[in-house]
Coordinates of C-alpha atoms and ligand atoms in Angstrom, one line a residue:
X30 CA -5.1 -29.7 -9.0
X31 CA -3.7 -29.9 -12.4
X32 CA -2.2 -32.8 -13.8
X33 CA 1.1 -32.1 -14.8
X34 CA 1.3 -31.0 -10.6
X35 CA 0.4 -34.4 -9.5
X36 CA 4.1 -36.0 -8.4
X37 CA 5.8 -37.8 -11.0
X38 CA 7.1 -40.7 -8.1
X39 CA 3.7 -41.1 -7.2
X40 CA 2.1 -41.8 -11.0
X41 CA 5.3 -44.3 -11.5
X42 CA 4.7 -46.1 -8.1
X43 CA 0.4 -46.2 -9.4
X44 CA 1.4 -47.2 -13.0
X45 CA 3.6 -50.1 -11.7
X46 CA 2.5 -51.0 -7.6
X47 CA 1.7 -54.4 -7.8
X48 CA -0.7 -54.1 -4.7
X49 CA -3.0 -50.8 -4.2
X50 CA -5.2 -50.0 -1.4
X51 CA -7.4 -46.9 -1.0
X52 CA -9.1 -45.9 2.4
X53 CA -11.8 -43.8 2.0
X54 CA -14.1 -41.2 4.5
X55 CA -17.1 -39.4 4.3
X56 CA -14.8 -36.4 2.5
X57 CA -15.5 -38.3 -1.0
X58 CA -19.1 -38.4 -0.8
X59 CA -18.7 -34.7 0.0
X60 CA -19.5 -33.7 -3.6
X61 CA -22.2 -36.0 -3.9
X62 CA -24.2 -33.7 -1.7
X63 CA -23.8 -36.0 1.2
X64 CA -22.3 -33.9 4.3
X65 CA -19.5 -35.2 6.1
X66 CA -19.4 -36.1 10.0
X67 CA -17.1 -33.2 11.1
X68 CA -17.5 -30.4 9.3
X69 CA -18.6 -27.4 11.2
X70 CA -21.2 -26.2 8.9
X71 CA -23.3 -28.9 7.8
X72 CA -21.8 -32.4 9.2
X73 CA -24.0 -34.8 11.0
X74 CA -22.8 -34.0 14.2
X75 CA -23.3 -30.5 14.2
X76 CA -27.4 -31.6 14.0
X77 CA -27.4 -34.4 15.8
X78 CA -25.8 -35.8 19.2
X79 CA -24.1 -38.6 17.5
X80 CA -24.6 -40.2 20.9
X81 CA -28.3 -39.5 21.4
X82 CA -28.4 -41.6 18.0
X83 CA -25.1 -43.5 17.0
X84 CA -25.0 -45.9 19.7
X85 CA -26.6 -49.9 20.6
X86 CA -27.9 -47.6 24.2
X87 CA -29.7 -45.0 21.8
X88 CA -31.4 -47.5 20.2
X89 CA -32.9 -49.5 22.8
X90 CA -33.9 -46.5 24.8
X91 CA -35.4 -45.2 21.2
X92 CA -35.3 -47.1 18.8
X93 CA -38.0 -45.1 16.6
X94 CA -36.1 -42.2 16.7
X95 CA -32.8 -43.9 15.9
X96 CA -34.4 -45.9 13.2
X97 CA -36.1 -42.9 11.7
X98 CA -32.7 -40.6 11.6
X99 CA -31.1 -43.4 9.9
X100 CA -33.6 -44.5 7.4
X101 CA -33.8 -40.4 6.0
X102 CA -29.8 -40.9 5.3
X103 CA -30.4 -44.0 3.8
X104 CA -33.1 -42.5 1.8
X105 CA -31.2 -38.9 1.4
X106 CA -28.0 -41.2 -0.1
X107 CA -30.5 -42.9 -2.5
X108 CA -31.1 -39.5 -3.9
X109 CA -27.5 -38.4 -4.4
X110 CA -25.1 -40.1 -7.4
X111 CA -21.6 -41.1 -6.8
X112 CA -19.0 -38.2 -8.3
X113 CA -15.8 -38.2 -10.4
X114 CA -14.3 -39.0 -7.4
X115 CA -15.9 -42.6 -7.2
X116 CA -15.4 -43.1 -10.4
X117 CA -11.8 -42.6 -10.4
X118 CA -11.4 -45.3 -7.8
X119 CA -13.0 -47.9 -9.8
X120 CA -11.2 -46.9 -12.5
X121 CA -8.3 -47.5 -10.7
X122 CA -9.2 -50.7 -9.6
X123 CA -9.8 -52.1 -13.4
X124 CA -6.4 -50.6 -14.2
X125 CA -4.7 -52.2 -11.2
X126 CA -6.4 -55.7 -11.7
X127 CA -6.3 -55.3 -15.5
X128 CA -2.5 -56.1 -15.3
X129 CA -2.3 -58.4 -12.5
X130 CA -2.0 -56.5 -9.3
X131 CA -4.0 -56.5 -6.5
X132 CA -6.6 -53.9 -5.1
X133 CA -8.8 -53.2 -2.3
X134 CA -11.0 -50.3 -1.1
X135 CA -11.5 -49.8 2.6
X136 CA -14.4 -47.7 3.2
X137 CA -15.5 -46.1 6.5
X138 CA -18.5 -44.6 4.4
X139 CA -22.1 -46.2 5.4
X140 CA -23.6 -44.8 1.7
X141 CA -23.1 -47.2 -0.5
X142 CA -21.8 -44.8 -3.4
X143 CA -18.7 -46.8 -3.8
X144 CA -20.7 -49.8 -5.0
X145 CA -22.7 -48.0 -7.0
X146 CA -20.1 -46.1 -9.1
X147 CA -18.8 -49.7 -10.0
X148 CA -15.8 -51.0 -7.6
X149 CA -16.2 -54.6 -6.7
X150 CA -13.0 -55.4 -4.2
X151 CA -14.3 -53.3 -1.2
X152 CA -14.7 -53.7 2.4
X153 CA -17.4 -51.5 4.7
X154 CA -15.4 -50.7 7.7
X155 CA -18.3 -49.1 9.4
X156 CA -21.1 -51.5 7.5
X157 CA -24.2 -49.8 5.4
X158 CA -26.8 -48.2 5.7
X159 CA -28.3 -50.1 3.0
X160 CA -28.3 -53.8 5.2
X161 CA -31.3 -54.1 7.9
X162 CA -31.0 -56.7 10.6
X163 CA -33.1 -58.0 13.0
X164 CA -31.8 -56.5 16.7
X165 CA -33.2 -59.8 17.9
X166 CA -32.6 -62.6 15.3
X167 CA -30.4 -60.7 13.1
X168 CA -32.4 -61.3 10.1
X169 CA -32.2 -59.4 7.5
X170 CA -34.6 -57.2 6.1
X171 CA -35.4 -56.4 2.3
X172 CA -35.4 -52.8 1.7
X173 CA -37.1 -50.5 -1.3
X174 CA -36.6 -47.4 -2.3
X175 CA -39.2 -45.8 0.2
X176 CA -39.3 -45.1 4.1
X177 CA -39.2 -47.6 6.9
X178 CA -41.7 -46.3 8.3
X179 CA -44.0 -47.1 10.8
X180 CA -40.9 -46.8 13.2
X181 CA -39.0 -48.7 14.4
X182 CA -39.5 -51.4 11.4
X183 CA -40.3 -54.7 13.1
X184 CA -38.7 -57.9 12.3
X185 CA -41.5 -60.5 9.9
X186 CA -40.2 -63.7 11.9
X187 CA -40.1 -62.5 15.5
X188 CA -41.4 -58.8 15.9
X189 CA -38.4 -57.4 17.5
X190 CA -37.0 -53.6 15.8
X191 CA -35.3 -54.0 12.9
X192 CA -31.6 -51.8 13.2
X193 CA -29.4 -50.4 10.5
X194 CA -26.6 -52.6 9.8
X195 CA -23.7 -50.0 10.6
X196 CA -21.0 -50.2 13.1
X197 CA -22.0 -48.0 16.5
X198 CA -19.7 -46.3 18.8
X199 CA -18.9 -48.8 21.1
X200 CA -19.0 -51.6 18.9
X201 CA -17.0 -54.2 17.0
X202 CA -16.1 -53.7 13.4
X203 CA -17.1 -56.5 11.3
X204 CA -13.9 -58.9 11.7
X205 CA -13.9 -60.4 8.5
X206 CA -13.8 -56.4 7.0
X207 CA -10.9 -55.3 9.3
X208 CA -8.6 -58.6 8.8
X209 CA -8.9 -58.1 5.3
X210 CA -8.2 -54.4 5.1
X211 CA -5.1 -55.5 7.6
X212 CA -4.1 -58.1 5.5
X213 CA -4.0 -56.2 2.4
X214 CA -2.2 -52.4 3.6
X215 CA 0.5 -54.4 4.8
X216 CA 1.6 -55.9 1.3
X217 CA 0.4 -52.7 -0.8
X218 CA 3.1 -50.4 -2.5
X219 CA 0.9 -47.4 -2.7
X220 CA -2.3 -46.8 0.0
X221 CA -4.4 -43.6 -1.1
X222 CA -5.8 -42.2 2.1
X223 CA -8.9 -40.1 0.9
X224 CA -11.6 -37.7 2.6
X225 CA -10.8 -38.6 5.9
X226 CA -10.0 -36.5 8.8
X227 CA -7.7 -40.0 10.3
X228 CA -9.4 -39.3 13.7
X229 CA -11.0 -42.2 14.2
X230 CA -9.7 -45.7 15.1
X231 CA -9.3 -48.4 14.2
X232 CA -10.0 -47.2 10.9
X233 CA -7.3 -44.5 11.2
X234 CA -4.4 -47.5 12.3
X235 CA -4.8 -48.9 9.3
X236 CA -2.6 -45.5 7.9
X237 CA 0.0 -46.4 10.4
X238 CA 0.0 -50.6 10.1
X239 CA 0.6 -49.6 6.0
X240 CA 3.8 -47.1 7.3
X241 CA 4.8 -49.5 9.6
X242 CA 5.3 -52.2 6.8
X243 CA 6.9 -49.9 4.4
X244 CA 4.0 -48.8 2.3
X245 CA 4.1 -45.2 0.2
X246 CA 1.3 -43.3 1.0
X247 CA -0.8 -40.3 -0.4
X248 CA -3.3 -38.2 1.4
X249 CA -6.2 -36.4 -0.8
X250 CA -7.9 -34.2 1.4
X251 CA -9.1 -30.8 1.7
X252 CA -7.6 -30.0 4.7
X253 CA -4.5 -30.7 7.0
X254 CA -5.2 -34.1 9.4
X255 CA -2.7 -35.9 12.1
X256 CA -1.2 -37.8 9.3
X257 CA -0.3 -34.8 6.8
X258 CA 3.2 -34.5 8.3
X259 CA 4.0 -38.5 8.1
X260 CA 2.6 -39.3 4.1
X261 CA 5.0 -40.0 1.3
X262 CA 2.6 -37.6 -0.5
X263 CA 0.0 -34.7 0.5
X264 CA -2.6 -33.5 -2.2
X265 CA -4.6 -31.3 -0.8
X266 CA -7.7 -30.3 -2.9
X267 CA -11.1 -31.8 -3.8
X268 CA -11.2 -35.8 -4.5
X269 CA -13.5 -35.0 -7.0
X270 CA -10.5 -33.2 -9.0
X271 CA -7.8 -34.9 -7.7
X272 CA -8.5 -38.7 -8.1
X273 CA -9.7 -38.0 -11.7
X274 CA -6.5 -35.9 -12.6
X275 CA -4.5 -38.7 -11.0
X276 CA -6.1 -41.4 -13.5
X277 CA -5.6 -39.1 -16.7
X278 CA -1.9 -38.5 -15.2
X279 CA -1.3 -42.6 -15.1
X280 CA -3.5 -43.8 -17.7
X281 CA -4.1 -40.8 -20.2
X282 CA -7.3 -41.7 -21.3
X283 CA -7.2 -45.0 -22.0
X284 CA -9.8 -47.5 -20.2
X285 CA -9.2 -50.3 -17.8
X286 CA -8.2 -52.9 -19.5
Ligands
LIG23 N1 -12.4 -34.0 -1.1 C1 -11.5 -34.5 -0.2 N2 -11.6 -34.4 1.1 C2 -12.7 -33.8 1.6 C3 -13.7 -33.3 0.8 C4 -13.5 -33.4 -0.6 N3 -14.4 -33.0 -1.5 N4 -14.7 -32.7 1.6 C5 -14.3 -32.9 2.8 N5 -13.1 -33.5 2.9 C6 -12.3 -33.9 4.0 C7 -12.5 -33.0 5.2 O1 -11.5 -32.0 5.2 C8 -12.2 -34.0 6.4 O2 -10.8 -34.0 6.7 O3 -12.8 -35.2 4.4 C9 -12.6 -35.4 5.8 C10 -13.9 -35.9 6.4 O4 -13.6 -36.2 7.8 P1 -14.7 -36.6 8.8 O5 -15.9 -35.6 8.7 O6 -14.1 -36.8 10.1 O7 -15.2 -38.0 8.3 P2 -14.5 -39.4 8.4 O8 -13.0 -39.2 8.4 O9 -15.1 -40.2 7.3 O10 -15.0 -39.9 9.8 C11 -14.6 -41.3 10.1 O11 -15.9 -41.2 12.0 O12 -17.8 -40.6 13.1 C12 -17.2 -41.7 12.5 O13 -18.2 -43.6 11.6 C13 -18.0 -42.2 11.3 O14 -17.0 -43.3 9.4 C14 -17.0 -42.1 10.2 C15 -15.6 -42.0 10.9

């Protein structure tokens, strides 16, 4: 997407909104090589049973196996770098907080790329696959750059498996995570919604609680979802060319502040 196509209300509500939000899916770590969950071709899903592996009953009736699939994403994500996309964002974020406003990212991603292209106000959703707990006395485990292996990795202090520390189906999100993504779509001016197909919940609500309390919002995505016909804005296109176009649009090429 070009630019000078980007709406002009929504680079005057971004140059001024004095509270931002951004929820993100797996759709902007798509050009980081990492595959998305629902994508016919080459998502997780279409490999795996996500609930022969995703879920607190997979892992206690395997938890090598669980452990193992898990640890090769970790690893795999390791081996990718965040894109333009992720970039963008942060560069966002320094413009936003640069003149006083407020930001947030709420991720549902596991892959750690947000952190690692530089944003600093963000909440996991769906945790990481970068924190290792204890499935006994939830202590955490220190990770490196290599595998887990022998699996499933057993805790130092009391020999129970060691699990990933992301959200399962069928459990909780981390409270602290959700109140504050809550908290802060209901006083934003402008929520991005971006890479996410909006089919999960309570992730997806959070589009809705933001409508509900008046915000604008703009969906970057590749494809249609359940929320195209309800957003202020729909850009539909890579967020790899979109967020960046969007920053040039607002900013020109001037740095955060
Ligand atoms: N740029 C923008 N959007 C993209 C790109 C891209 N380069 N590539 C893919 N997309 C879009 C797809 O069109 C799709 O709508 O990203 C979306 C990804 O949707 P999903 O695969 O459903 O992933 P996500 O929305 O993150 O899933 C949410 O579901 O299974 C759970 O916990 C899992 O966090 C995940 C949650």
């Amino acid at each position: 997407m070009q630019a000078d196509s980007l709406p002009e209300a929504l680079v005057e509500l971004l140059a001024a909104a004095r509270a931002v939000a951004v929820l993100t899916g797996s759709g902007v770590s798509a050009e980081s090589g990492i595959p998305t969950f629902r994508d016919a071709l080459t998502g997780h899903w279409a490999r795996f049973d996500p609930y022969e592996l995703a879920t607190p009953q997979a892992f206690g009736r395997d938890p090598a196996r669980v452990t193992e699939w898990y640890d090769q994403r970790r690893l795999a994500c390791l081996q990718c770098r965040p894109n333009a996309g992720h970039a963008a964002l942060t560069e966002i974020e320094g413009h936003v907080e640069g003149r006083g406003g407020r930001f947030l990212l709420v991720t549902q991603n596991v892959d750690g790329l947000h952190q690692r292209a530089g944003s600093r106000r963000i909440v996991e959703l769906h945790g990481s696959l970068h924190d290792w707990r204890c499935s006994g006395c939830a202590a955490s485990m220190t990770l490196a750059d290599e595998p887990l292996s022998p699996y499933p990795p057993r805790c130092r202090a009391c020999g129970q498996p060691v699990r990933p520390g992301v959200v399962w189906f069928g459990e909780m999100l981390p409270r602290d995570a959700f109140a504050a993504a809550e908290s802060m779509v209901q006083q934003a001016d402008l929520l991005l919604v971006v890479g996410t197909s909006g089919l999960v919940h309570p992730a997806a609500g959070l589009v809705d609680l933001a409508m509900d309390s008046g915000c604008a919002c703009c969906q970057i995505n590749l494809e249609p979802t359940p929320y195209t016909s309800c957003m202020r804005w729909c850009l539909q296109g890579a967020a790899g060319t979109i967020l960046p176009s969007l920053v040039r649009k607002t900013w020109g090429d001037s740095s955060p502040a």
